[in-house]
GROMACS .gro file of C-alpha atoms in nm:
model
  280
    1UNK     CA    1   0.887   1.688   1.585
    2UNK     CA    2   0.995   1.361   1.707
    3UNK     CA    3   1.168   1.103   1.438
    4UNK     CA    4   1.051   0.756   1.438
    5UNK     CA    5   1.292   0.476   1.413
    6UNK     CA    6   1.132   0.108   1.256
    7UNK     CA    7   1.300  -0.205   1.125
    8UNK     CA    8   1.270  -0.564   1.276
    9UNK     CA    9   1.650  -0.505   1.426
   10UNK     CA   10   1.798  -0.208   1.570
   11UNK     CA   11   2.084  -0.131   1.690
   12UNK     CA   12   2.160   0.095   1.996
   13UNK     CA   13   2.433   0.293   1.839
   14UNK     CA   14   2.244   0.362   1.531
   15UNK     CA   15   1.993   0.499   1.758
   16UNK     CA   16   2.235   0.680   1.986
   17UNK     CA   17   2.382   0.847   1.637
   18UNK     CA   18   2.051   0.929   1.524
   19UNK     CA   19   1.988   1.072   1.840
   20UNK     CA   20   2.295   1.267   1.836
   21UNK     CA   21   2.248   1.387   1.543
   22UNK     CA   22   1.875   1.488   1.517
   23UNK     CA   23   1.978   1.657   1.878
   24UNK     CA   24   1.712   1.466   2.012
   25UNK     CA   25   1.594   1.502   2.391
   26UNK     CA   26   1.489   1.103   2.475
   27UNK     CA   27   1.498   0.823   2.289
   28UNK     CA   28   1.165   0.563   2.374
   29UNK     CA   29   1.104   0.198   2.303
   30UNK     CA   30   0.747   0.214   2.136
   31UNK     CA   31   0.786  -0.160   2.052
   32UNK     CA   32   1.049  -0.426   1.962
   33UNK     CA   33   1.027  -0.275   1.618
   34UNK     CA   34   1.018   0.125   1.687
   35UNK     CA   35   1.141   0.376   1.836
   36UNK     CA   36   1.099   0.773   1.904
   37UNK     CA   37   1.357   1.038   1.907
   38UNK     CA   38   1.158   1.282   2.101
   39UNK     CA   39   1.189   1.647   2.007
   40UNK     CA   40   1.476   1.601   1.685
   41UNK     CA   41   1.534   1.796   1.417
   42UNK     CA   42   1.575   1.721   1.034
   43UNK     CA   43   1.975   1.697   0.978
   44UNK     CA   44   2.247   1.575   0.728
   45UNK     CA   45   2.335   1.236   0.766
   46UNK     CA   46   1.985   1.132   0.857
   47UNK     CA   47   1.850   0.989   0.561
   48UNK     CA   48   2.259   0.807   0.493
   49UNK     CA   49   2.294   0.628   0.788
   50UNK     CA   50   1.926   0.468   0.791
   51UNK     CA   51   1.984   0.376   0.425
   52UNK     CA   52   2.332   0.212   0.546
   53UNK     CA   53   2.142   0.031   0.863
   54UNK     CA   54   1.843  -0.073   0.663
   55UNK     CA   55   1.607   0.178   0.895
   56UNK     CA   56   1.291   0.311   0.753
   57UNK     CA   57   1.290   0.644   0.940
   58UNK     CA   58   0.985   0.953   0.978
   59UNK     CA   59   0.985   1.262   1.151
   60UNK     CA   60   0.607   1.307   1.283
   61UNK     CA   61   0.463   1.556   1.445
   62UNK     CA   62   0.438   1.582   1.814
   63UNK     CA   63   0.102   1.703   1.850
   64UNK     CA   64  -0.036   1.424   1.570
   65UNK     CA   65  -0.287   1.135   1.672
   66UNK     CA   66  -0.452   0.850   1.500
   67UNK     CA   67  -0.747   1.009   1.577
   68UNK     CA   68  -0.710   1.278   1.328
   69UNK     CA   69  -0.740   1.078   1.017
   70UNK     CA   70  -1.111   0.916   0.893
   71UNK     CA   71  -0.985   0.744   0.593
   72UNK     CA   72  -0.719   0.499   0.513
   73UNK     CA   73  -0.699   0.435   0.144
   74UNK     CA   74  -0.481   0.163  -0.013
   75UNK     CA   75  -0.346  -0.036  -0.315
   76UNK     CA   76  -0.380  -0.389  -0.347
   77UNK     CA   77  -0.127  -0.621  -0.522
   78UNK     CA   78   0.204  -0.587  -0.368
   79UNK     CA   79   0.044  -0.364  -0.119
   80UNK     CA   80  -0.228  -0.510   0.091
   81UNK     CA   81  -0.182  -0.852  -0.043
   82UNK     CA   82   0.209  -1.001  -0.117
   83UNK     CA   83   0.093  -1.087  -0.520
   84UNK     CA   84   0.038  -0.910  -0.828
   85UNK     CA   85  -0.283  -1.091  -0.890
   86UNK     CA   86  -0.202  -1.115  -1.313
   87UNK     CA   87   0.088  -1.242  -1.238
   88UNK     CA   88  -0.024  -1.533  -1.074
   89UNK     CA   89  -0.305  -1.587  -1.336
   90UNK     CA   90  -0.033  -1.593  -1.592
   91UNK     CA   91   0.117  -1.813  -1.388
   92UNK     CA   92  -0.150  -2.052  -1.448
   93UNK     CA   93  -0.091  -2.086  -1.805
   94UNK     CA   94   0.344  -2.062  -1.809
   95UNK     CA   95   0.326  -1.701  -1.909
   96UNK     CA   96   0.448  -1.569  -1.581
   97UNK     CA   97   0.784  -1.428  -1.673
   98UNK     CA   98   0.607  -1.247  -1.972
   99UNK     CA   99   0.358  -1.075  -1.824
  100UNK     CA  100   0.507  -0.998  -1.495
  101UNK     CA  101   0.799  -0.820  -1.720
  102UNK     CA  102   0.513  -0.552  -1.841
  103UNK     CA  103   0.363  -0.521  -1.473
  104UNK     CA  104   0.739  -0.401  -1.346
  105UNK     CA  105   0.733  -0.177  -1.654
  106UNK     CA  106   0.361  -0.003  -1.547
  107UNK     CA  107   0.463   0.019  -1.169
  108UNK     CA  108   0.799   0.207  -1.258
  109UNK     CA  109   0.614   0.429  -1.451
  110UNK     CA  110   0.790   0.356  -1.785
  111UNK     CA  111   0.451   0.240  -2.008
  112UNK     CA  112   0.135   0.418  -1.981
  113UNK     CA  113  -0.093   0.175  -1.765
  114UNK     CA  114  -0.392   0.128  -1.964
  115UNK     CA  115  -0.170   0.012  -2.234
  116UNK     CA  116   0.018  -0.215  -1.965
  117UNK     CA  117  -0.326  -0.399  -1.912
  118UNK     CA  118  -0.439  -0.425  -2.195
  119UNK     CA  119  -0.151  -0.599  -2.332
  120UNK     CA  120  -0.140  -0.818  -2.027
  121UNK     CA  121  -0.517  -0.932  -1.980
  122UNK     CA  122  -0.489  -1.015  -2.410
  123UNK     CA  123  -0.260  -1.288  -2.324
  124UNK     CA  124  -0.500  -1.427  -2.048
  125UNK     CA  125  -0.764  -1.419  -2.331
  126UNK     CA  126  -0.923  -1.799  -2.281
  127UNK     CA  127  -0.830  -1.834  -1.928
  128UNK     CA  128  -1.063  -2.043  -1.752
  129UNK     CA  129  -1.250  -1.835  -1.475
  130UNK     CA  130  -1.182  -2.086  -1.242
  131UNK     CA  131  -0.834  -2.000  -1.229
  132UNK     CA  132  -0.947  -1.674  -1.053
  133UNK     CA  133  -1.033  -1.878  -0.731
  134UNK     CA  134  -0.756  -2.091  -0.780
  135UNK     CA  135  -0.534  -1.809  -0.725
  136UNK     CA  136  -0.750  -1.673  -0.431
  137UNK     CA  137  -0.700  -1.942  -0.240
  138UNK     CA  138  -0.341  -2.079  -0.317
  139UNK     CA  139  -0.158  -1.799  -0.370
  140UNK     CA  140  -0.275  -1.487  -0.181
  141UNK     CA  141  -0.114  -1.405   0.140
  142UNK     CA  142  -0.124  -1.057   0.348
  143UNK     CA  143   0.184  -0.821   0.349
  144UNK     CA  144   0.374  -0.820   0.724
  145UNK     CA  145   0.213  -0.623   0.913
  146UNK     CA  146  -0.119  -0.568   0.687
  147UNK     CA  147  -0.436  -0.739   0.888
  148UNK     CA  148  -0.295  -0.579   1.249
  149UNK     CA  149  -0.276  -0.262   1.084
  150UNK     CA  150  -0.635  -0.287   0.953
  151UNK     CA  151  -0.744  -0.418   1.349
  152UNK     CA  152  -0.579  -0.093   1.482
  153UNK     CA  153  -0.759   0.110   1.223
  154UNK     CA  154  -1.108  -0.035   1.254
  155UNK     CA  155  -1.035   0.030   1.679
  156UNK     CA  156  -0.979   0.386   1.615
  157UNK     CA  157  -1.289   0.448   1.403
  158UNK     CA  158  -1.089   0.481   1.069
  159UNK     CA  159  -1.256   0.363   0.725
  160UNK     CA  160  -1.083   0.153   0.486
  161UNK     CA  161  -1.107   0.193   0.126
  162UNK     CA  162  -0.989  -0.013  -0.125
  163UNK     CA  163  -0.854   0.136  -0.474
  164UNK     CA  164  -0.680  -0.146  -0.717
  165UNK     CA  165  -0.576  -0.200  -1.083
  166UNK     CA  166  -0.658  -0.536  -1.005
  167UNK     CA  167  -1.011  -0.739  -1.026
  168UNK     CA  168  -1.337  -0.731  -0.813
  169UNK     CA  169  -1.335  -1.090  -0.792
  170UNK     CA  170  -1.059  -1.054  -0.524
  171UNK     CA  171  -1.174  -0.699  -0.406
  172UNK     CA  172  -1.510  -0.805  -0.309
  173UNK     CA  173  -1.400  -1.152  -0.156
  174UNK     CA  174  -1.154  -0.939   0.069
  175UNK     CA  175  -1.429  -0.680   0.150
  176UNK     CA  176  -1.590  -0.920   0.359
  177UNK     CA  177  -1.296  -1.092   0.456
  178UNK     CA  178  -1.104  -0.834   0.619
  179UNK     CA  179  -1.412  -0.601   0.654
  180UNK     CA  180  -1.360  -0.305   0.458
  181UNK     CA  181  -1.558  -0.003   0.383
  182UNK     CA  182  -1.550   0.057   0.043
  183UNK     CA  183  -1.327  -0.111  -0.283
  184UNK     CA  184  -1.351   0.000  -0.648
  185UNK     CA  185  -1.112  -0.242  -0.896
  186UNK     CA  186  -1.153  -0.385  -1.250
  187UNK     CA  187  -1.426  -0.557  -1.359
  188UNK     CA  188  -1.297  -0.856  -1.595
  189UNK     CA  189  -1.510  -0.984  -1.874
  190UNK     CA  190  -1.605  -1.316  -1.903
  191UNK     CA  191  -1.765  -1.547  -2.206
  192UNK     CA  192  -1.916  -1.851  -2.119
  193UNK     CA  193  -1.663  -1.878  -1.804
  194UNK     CA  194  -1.357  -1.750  -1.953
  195UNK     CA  195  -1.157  -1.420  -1.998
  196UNK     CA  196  -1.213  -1.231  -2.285
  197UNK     CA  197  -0.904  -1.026  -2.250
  198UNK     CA  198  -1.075  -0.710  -2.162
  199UNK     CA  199  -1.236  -0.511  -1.899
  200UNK     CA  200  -1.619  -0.438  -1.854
  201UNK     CA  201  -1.686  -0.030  -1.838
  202UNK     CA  202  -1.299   0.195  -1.757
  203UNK     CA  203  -0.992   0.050  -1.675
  204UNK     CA  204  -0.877   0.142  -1.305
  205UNK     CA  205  -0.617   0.341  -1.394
  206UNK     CA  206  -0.378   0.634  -1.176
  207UNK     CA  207  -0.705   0.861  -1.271
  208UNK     CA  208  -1.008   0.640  -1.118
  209UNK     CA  209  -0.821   0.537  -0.833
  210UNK     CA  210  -0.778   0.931  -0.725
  211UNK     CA  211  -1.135   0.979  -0.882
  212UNK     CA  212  -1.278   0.671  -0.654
  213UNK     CA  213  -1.061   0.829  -0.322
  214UNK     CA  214  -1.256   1.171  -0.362
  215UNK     CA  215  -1.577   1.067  -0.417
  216UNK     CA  216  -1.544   0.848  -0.087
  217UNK     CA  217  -1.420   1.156   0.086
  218UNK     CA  218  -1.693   1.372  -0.043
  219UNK     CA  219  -1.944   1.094   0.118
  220UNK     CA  220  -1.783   1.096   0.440
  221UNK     CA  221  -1.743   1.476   0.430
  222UNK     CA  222  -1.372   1.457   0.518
  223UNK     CA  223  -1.070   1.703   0.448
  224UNK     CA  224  -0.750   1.601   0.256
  225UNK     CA  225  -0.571   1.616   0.590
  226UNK     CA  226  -0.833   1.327   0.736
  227UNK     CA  227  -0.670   1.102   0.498
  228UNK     CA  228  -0.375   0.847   0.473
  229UNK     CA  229  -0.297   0.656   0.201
  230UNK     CA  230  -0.028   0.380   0.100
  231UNK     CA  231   0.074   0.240  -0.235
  232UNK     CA  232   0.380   0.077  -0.429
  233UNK     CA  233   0.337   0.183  -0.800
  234UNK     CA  234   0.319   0.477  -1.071
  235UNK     CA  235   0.002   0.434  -1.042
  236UNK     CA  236  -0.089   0.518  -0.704
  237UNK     CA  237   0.076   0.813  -0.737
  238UNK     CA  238  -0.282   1.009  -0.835
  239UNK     CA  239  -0.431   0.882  -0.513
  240UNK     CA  240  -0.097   0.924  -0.292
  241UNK     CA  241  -0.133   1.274  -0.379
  242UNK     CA  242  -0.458   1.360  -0.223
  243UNK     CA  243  -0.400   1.274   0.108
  244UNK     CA  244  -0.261   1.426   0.403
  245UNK     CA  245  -0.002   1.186   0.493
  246UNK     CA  246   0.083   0.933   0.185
  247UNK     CA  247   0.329   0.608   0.221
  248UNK     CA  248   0.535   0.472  -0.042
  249UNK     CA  249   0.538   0.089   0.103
  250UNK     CA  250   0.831  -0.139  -0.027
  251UNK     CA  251   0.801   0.060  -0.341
  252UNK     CA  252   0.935   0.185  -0.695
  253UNK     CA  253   1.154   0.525  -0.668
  254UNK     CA  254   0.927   0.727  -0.865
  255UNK     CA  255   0.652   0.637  -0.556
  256UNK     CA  256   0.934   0.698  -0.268
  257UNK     CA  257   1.023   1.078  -0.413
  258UNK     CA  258   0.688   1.166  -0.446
  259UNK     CA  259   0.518   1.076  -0.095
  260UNK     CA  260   0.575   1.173   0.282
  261UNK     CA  261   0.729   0.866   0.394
  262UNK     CA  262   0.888   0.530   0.236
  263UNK     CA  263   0.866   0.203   0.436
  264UNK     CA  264   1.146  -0.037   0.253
  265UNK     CA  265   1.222  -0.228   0.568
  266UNK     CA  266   0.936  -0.237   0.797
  267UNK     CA  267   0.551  -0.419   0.786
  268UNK     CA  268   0.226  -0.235   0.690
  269UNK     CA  269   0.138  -0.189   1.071
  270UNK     CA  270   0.450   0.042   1.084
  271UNK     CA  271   0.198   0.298   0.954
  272UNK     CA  272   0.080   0.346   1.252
  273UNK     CA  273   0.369   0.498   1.434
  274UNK     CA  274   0.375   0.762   1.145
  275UNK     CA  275   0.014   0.820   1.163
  276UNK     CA  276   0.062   0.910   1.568
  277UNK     CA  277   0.400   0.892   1.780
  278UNK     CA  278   0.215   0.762   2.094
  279UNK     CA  279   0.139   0.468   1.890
  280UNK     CA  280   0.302   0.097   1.777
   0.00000   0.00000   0.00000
């Protein structure tokens, strides 16, 4: 195994104690942001002192490649993309604070999420539509790290699908923008250009995100192991748990316990270096 060290500073003696204690044969710059511990070993301490020096840390294994995965799979809003896309609607109408309280609720996993939406999209009820686009194009901005991930994964032959609790209308304009494979999000109702409050056909939930994942792998004919996946919330957790390697990025603790690796400190792209330790 080697163990990846990533943050956007590092110090030499944290990487010098990590080497000592992971008994590590070499430490190698992979970039200005990583670094590998070739051939170290899982130890106490570990986990403590990259936790104390703000290090998002991974032990990968030698033999793995980029190569070896066919799908990447991710959430959206405060994933991909900085915002929580209801949010920022609410936003639009001073009802920020309100509704953002019962996202945080959903994404710790303390309400059940169709509830969460439901409750949230009834006080958009009336919204104008146009406040959709207004949102697209003021307020949405790519996590660090996010578009040269996607270059690197487009290179190496990797699809990209999509899975979000949010709304097609920003799916399907990033689809194109960013060129992904596949998306599958909410569908919002409209009446004569406004929100209705609900949904058209199921809500996105924990269970059609997984739902959406395996029916894209059973297209592309791919194994659990073929896939990587990265998420934030209580809700990705249905997904997370279907792929080979899954990321908890920036996220709640109830996502961090449950996946292979948590990035708290570290952009999107440092997916990469735990999806292959030749690579940054």
């Amino acid at each position: 195994m080697h163990l990846v060290i990533q943050a956007a500073d590092i110090e030499t003696r944290d990487l010098k104690a990590l080497a000592k204690l992971s008994g590590a044969g070499a430490i190698d710059r992979l970039s200005d942001t990583a670094f590998r511990l070739s051939n170290a070993q899982p130890a106490a301490g570990i986990a403590a002192l990259c936790t104390a020096a703000k290090l998002d840390y991974g032990f990968v294994p030698a033999e793995r490649r980029l190569t070896d995965y066919r799908l990447l799979v991710m959430d959206m809003d405060s994933t991909l993309i900085t915002m929580e896309t209801i949010d920022e609607l609410a936003d639009m109408v001073g009802i920020k604070a309100e509704v953002a309280a019962i996202t945080a609720q959903a994404m710790r996993g303390e309400i059940e999420y169709d509830e969460s939406l439901r409750r949230r999209l009834a006080l958009l009820k009336g919204l104008d539509a146009s406040a959709l686009q207004r949102v697209y194009d003021e307020r949405l901005e790519f996590s660090p790290g996010a578009e040269r991930l996607l270059e690197k994964i487009r290179a190496a032959g990797i699809r990209t699908l999509l899975v979000s609790g949010g709304f097609t209308y920003i799916t399907d304009r990033l689809r194109t923008r960013i060129r992904l494979d596949y998306t599958h999000s909410n569908v919002l109702e409209m009446d004569n250009g406004k929100l209705t409050g609900s949904v058209v056909g199921e809500i996105v939930n924990a269970g059609v995100k997984r739902n959406a994942l395996l029916r894209v792998a059973g297209e592309l004919g791919i194994s659990r192991a073929q896939i990587a996946g990265v998420g934030d919330g209580a809700n990705d957790l249905k997904f997370l748990a279907e792929c080979g390697v899954s990321v908890a990025w920036r996220a709640k603790p109830v996502v961090r316990d449950q996946t292979t690796y948590a990035l708290n400190h570290s952009g999107l792209d440092a997916l990469l270096c735990l999806l292959s330790a030749e690579t940054a």
